[in-house]
Amino acid sequence: MLRKYSNSRTLGDNVRLGVLTAFSAGMVNIGSLLLFFSFSSNITGHYAILAAELVKGNLYQAAVVLGWIFLFFFGGFTSNMFVIHLNKKNTYIAHAIPLILEIICLIAVGTYGHFFYKETLAETEVMLALMLFAMGLQNGLTASISNFAVKTTHLTGATTDLGILFSMFTRKEYRNNKELKGKAILLASIASAYLAGAIVSGITYMHIGFRLFYVVSLFLVVVLFYDFYKLKLFRFLTNRRKKLAAKTIQINTHATFPTMQLKKETEKEAAVY
Amino acid sequence: MKLWITYSAVFVIGIAAVLLLFNASANPEKAILGKWKETEWKFEKAIAFAADIAAASKTKTTQPEFSFHRAEDWEFLPGGLLRLKIAGKEEHLSWRIKGRGHVLQIQYGDNRIENYQLTVLENNRMVLNAESDMQARGIAQLIFERTKTDTYAQKIQ
């Protein structure tokens, strides 16, 4: 999910990344609405609110919303900074750092909310600010590494694109277009996962409150470790293949030993990966 | 070097704009402190459901849903304490402001919670909107005026 970059990503990579991160975003967004009465990823709405508050002369509220919008922007900025500056050194690390930062933000909100929250306005605003920064990080990362194919914290664009795609599918040549079908699958998966996350969040919030953010973090840890595990597995298989190859060379020096079987085994492992 | 200066300047300007706005405005948690007299309550969207609402308010079927039907004077004290005066008697509740400072949450002793949209909060006027989807179909609006004897806001400044 995180190892590959831009055009080298498959539809499967994007769907896995999209579904897991959209589910988390749906949970965070509804969690923040239920706990703090404000969305944490609905930036279009925040722009509208900012304008409305300015018109009404509510400068305090306008400042708060402007700060939140800035933090969402800064989250996207930070994510992409890591991606473009560290990508050549280590792709996995470059893509994992924004996710680690997001997990830290969400765990901070969950822990503070669970143990220390006194329900003051300042606390509410700071925690919402952290969530907006986290959502900015996530959206920046997924959009950046998927060549802008995966955006998971809001669904305006996805819903528009789905509408366009479904209208295109009324013609046969577009229905048979694999790329368009793949895009529709990806967007539908993201929308469904977001909705599912929001529903799960709405139900679980009543029982677990702020611990909800630990659950969200768990999903992000899955995203993080899925690739880590694959990388480890890849290294393990490569090392094993090298050892087997070395053995084969050694055995080849003894003419009587059947080397073919070992070669076949090595080839099989390479094919599996 | 020039790029870093440009980026830093943009960030500093952004942060300064937010801080300036904060500085030029009153924190709703402080602005709300003091005594408020409920002067009027009405339902928005009244034209559409006038008959329903009139009937509901006359028979008081909506009464258990919101305090505004009963309380005349609201006194917001520091520390989240709300003193309601209802027909000469006092009731003590707790209050919180949530969201971006636009939601007033009132909690009763039995953990019942009421949420109001803090639509207007000026020096002498406050408007709360309570959405009721139970009996009366519409948005109930409560209008308050600050009681003149109040000095809380001045005291804390």
XYZ file of C-alpha atoms in Angstrom:
430
model
C 0.000 0.000 0.000
C 2.739 2.471 0.916
C 5.779 1.114 -0.876
C 4.790 1.972 -4.393
C 4.622 5.459 -5.798
C 2.498 7.186 -8.406
C 2.106 5.255 -11.668
C 3.736 2.037 -10.418
C 0.718 1.450 -8.146
C -1.868 -1.138 -9.101
C -5.631 -0.795 -8.690
C -5.389 -3.253 -5.788
C -2.813 -1.055 -4.033
C -5.072 1.975 -4.376
C -8.233 0.140 -3.310
C -6.550 -1.269 -0.172
C -5.086 2.117 0.752
C -8.323 3.930 -0.118
C -10.617 1.609 1.823
C -8.571 1.573 5.022
C -7.846 5.287 5.110
C -11.399 6.261 4.074
C -12.790 4.055 6.847
C -10.500 5.838 9.332
C -11.451 9.270 7.962
C -15.166 8.460 8.235
C -14.644 7.420 11.843
C -12.640 10.530 12.728
C -15.037 12.908 11.000
C -18.153 11.590 12.694
C -16.295 11.149 15.981
C -15.317 14.807 15.938
C -18.848 15.856 15.040
C -20.376 13.870 17.894
C -17.742 14.787 20.466
C -16.984 18.373 19.478
C -19.863 19.477 17.225
C -17.583 20.167 14.310
C -16.356 18.210 11.287
C -12.664 17.489 11.046
C -12.313 16.849 7.338
C -15.114 18.768 5.672
C -12.971 21.638 4.457
C -15.472 22.923 1.882
C -17.940 23.342 4.736
C -15.308 25.129 6.820
C -14.685 27.628 4.016
C -18.426 28.319 3.873
C -18.563 28.683 7.669
C -15.556 31.023 7.616
C -17.335 33.271 5.125
C -20.569 33.156 7.139
C -18.805 33.989 10.415
C -16.947 36.887 8.803
C -20.204 38.258 7.399
C -21.858 37.961 10.821
C -18.882 39.669 12.427
C -18.062 36.685 14.669
C -14.317 37.202 14.541
C -13.514 34.633 17.216
C -15.287 31.850 15.333
C -13.752 33.049 12.066
C -10.279 32.873 13.628
C -10.903 29.354 14.880
C -12.109 28.139 11.489
C -9.274 29.917 9.657
C -6.812 28.192 11.994
C -8.377 24.793 11.283
C -8.265 25.335 7.514
C -4.612 26.374 7.818
C -3.803 23.215 9.782
C -5.471 20.986 7.191
C -3.414 22.756 4.535
C -0.287 22.370 6.659
C -0.992 18.643 7.059
C -1.071 18.197 3.283
C 2.060 20.331 2.959
C 3.961 18.301 5.578
C 2.929 14.976 4.043
C 4.087 15.862 0.596
C 7.324 17.359 1.927
C 8.228 13.963 3.376
C 7.140 12.153 0.212
C 9.101 14.269 -2.256
C 12.222 14.759 -0.141
C 12.660 11.251 1.282
C 11.220 9.186 -1.556
C 14.563 8.544 -3.237
C 16.267 7.506 -0.003
C 13.578 5.126 1.264
C 10.081 5.053 -0.231
C 8.529 3.137 2.638
C 9.912 5.492 5.298
C 8.909 8.561 3.256
C 5.340 7.297 3.056
C 5.189 5.950 6.596
C 6.250 9.147 8.433
C 3.029 11.110 7.679
C 0.986 8.126 8.786
C 3.012 7.828 12.009
C 2.437 11.546 12.665
C -1.284 11.047 12.058
C -1.385 8.144 14.516
C 0.430 10.284 17.124
C -2.139 13.095 16.674
C -5.099 10.734 17.000
C -3.682 8.915 20.020
C -2.984 12.299 21.640
C -6.622 13.314 21.097
C -7.899 9.961 22.376
C -5.690 9.968 25.470
C -6.262 13.616 26.373
C -9.983 13.300 25.768
C -10.257 10.133 27.813
C -8.200 11.200 30.824
C -7.885 14.979 30.988
C -10.630 16.684 28.969
C -12.514 19.289 31.033
C -14.706 20.320 28.104
C -13.403 23.870 27.870
C -13.607 25.644 24.527
C -9.821 25.958 24.246
C -9.352 22.203 24.693
C -12.063 21.493 22.129
C -10.469 23.793 19.591
C -6.959 22.395 20.080
C -8.164 18.802 19.773
C -10.132 19.643 16.637
C -7.042 21.392 15.294
C -5.004 18.215 15.840
C -7.649 16.163 14.036
C -7.715 18.555 11.098
C -3.919 18.402 10.882
C -4.139 14.589 10.993
C -6.733 14.535 8.213
C -4.606 16.920 6.152
C -1.627 14.576 6.618
C -3.672 11.566 5.534
C -5.249 13.244 2.534
C -1.930 14.711 1.449
C -0.228 11.327 1.693
C -2.843 9.265 -0.127
C -3.280 11.856 -2.883
C 0.459 12.321 -3.266
C 1.497 8.673 -3.510
C -1.424 7.626 -5.708
C -0.947 10.369 -8.291
C -4.092 12.112 -6.951
C -6.242 8.986 -7.510
C -6.959 8.383 -3.813
C -8.400 11.137 -1.623
C -10.148 9.812 1.402
C -11.127 12.531 3.821
C -13.932 14.070 1.797
C -16.222 12.752 -0.856
C -17.269 15.739 -2.950
C -14.795 14.960 -5.721
C -15.345 11.208 -5.483
C -19.119 11.569 -5.740
C -18.813 13.932 -8.703
C -16.416 11.538 -10.452
C -18.722 8.589 -9.743
C -21.641 10.504 -11.263
C -19.577 11.232 -14.378
C -18.341 7.626 -14.621
C -21.796 6.119 -14.262
C -23.093 8.419 -16.979
C -20.169 7.281 -19.171
C -21.095 3.649 -18.554
C -24.320 4.212 -20.487
C -22.119 3.818 -23.587
C -20.652 0.438 -24.440
C -17.118 1.622 -25.313
C -16.738 3.142 -21.838
C -18.322 0.137 -20.114
C -15.602 -2.037 -21.612
C -12.815 0.333 -20.647
C -10.812 -1.375 -17.902
C -9.274 1.838 -16.609
C -12.648 3.525 -16.154
C -14.106 0.434 -14.502
C -11.137 0.332 -12.145
C -11.612 3.981 -11.265
C -15.301 3.415 -10.539
C -14.447 0.441 -8.303
C -11.870 2.536 -6.436
C -14.200 5.496 -5.897
C -17.164 3.324 -4.915
C -14.929 1.455 -2.443
C -13.724 4.719 -0.916
C -17.268 6.101 -0.580
C -18.560 2.844 0.944
C -15.632 2.579 3.360
C -16.073 6.192 4.463
C -19.780 5.630 5.088
C -19.084 2.372 6.929
C -16.470 4.131 9.097
C -18.921 6.915 9.889
C -21.658 4.449 10.886
C -19.299 2.358 13.009
C -18.049 5.546 14.659
C -21.591 6.711 15.400
C -22.453 3.397 17.040
C -19.220 2.793 18.946
C -18.861 6.401 20.171
C -21.730 5.885 22.604
C -19.918 2.968 24.228
C -16.245 3.823 24.013
C -16.160 7.636 23.741
C -12.667 8.971 23.139
C -11.200 5.468 22.895
C -12.672 5.573 19.405
C -9.441 7.231 18.299
C -7.441 4.200 19.402
C -9.560 2.073 17.058
C -8.891 4.498 14.191
C -5.178 4.383 14.979
C -5.326 0.596 14.842
C -6.584 0.749 11.248
C -3.724 3.066 10.342
C -1.266 0.709 12.025
C -2.611 -2.030 9.728
C -1.842 0.205 6.722
C 1.621 0.827 8.126
C 2.493 -2.768 8.955
C 0.941 -4.358 5.876
C 3.817 -3.032 3.789
C 6.366 -3.476 6.544
C 5.408 -7.148 6.702
C 5.573 -7.443 2.917
C 8.993 -5.806 2.897
C 10.228 -8.215 5.574
C 8.772 -11.140 3.655
C 10.417 -9.898 0.482
C 13.790 -9.626 2.230
C 13.344 -13.060 3.794
C 12.524 -14.627 0.421
C 15.392 -12.825 -1.321
C 17.872 -13.978 1.340
C 16.568 -17.528 1.122
C 16.825 -17.476 -2.638
C 20.416 -16.248 -2.405
C 21.289 -18.992 0.098
C 19.695 -21.629 -2.109
C 21.512 -20.289 -5.116
C 24.795 -20.427 -3.198
C 24.059 -24.019 -2.197
C 23.308 -24.887 -5.812
C 26.690 -23.560 -6.888
C 28.392 -25.555 -4.140
C 26.483 -28.731 -5.011
C 27.172 -28.314 -8.719
C 30.801 -28.956 -7.963
C 29.683 -32.524 -6.969
C 28.448 -33.917 -10.281
C 26.239 -36.634 -8.812
C 23.819 -34.326 -6.898
C 20.481 -33.479 -8.598
C 20.585 -29.686 -8.887
C 17.423 -29.282 -10.925
C 15.078 -29.604 -7.956
C 16.755 -26.778 -6.045
C 16.646 -24.533 -9.078
C 12.937 -25.206 -9.498
C 12.293 -24.329 -5.853
C 14.061 -21.009 -6.241
C 12.084 -20.209 -9.363
C 8.814 -21.081 -7.605
C 9.529 -18.676 -4.747
C 10.368 -15.907 -7.123
C 7.093 -16.485 -8.958
C 5.087 -16.455 -5.709
C 6.457 -13.080 -4.776
C 17.417 30.798 0.587
C 14.941 33.108 -1.136
C 12.429 30.250 -1.324
C 12.686 29.611 2.410
C 12.113 33.288 3.139
C 9.010 33.338 0.917
C 7.584 30.192 2.517
C 8.344 31.381 6.044
C 6.746 34.757 5.287
C 3.557 33.104 4.020
C 3.322 30.905 7.130
C 4.049 33.780 9.490
C 1.421 35.957 7.777
C -1.131 33.112 8.030
C -0.459 32.565 11.722
C -0.432 36.314 12.392
C -3.830 36.692 10.683
C -5.324 34.002 12.913
C -3.780 35.536 16.050
C -4.989 39.018 15.081
C -8.525 37.741 14.636
C -8.352 36.043 18.042
C -7.075 39.235 19.609
C -9.788 41.383 18.062
C -12.618 39.189 19.288
C -14.193 38.107 22.527
C -13.998 34.519 23.686
C -17.604 33.192 23.811
C -16.822 31.435 27.116
C -16.174 34.835 28.691
C -18.749 36.842 26.747
C -21.602 34.632 27.898
C -20.889 35.063 31.617
C -23.526 36.940 33.563
C -27.288 37.189 33.912
C -29.558 36.886 30.920
C -33.296 37.423 30.790
C -35.303 35.409 28.339
C -37.415 37.945 26.478
C -38.900 35.955 23.651
C -38.995 32.542 22.075
C -40.302 31.645 18.685
C -40.191 28.939 16.075
C -38.434 29.570 12.811
C -40.110 27.988 9.796
C -43.298 29.032 11.533
C -45.035 29.790 8.286
C -44.822 26.208 7.088
C -46.014 24.569 10.249
C -47.848 27.394 11.966
C -50.827 25.329 12.976
C -48.731 22.474 14.387
C -46.498 24.777 16.359
C -49.300 26.876 17.728
C -51.079 23.740 18.853
C -47.900 22.280 20.322
C -47.047 25.409 22.251
C -50.580 25.869 23.534
C -50.893 22.312 24.763
C -47.251 22.487 25.916
C -46.485 19.128 24.344
C -42.947 20.329 23.679
C -42.417 21.456 27.241
C -40.285 18.567 28.541
C -37.822 18.917 25.673
C -36.341 22.308 26.438
C -35.758 24.412 29.493
C -36.676 27.641 27.732
C -40.321 26.941 28.310
C -39.778 27.126 32.021
C -36.794 29.314 32.781
C -37.014 33.095 32.892
C -33.557 34.089 34.061
C -30.338 32.347 33.121
C -27.146 33.121 34.990
C -23.915 31.773 33.507
C -21.253 31.501 36.191
C -17.536 30.833 35.707
C -16.527 27.195 36.010
C -19.454 25.966 33.958
C -22.291 26.517 36.446
C -25.680 27.666 35.182
C -28.327 29.034 37.523
C -31.850 28.983 36.133
C -34.673 30.832 37.786
C -37.949 29.037 37.224
C -41.078 30.530 38.766
C -39.119 31.952 41.682
C -37.189 28.693 42.259
C -33.562 28.118 41.384
C -32.179 25.173 39.460
C -28.466 24.467 39.091
C -27.131 22.961 35.874
C -23.808 22.943 34.077
C -22.912 24.588 30.772
C -20.203 24.133 28.167
C -19.414 25.791 24.872
C -18.361 23.456 22.085
C -17.334 23.416 18.436
C -15.899 26.696 17.232
C -17.797 28.433 19.999
C -21.173 28.001 18.321
C -22.804 25.302 20.455
C -24.066 25.792 24.000
C -24.438 22.505 25.822
C -26.490 22.346 28.986
C -26.333 19.343 31.256
C -28.856 18.474 33.934
C -28.182 16.645 37.151
C -29.632 13.454 35.689
C -27.106 13.678 32.808
C -29.757 14.833 30.332
C -28.141 17.087 27.761
C -29.599 19.899 25.680
C -27.683 21.477 22.801
C -28.375 24.966 21.523
C -26.830 26.787 18.583
C -25.319 29.998 19.859
C -26.462 32.105 16.914
C -25.888 35.593 18.317
C -23.762 36.579 21.294
C -23.441 40.318 21.628
C -22.890 42.540 24.644
C -26.585 42.819 25.439
C -28.273 40.261 23.251
C -28.056 36.510 22.905
C -29.970 34.236 20.557
C -30.053 30.474 20.963
C -31.495 28.070 18.452
C -32.729 24.689 19.553
C -33.639 22.131 16.994
C -36.611 20.057 18.011
C -37.528 17.072 15.931
C -39.828 15.576 18.524
C -43.229 17.199 18.613
C -42.773 20.585 17.021
C -41.329 20.531 13.550
C -39.147 23.607 13.409
C -36.227 25.407 14.963
C -37.041 26.994 18.263
C -35.341 30.327 18.825
C -34.704 31.846 22.234
C -33.900 35.509 22.537
C -32.205 36.916 25.639
C -31.236 40.303 26.905
C -28.479 40.867 29.383
C -29.709 41.936 32.805
C -28.319 45.427 33.465
C -27.050 44.707 36.969
C -24.635 42.137 35.644
C -20.950 42.840 36.082
C -19.320 39.451 35.451
C -17.921 40.347 32.060
C -16.424 43.550 33.413
C -15.065 41.791 36.483
C -13.041 39.269 34.538
C -11.675 41.773 32.055
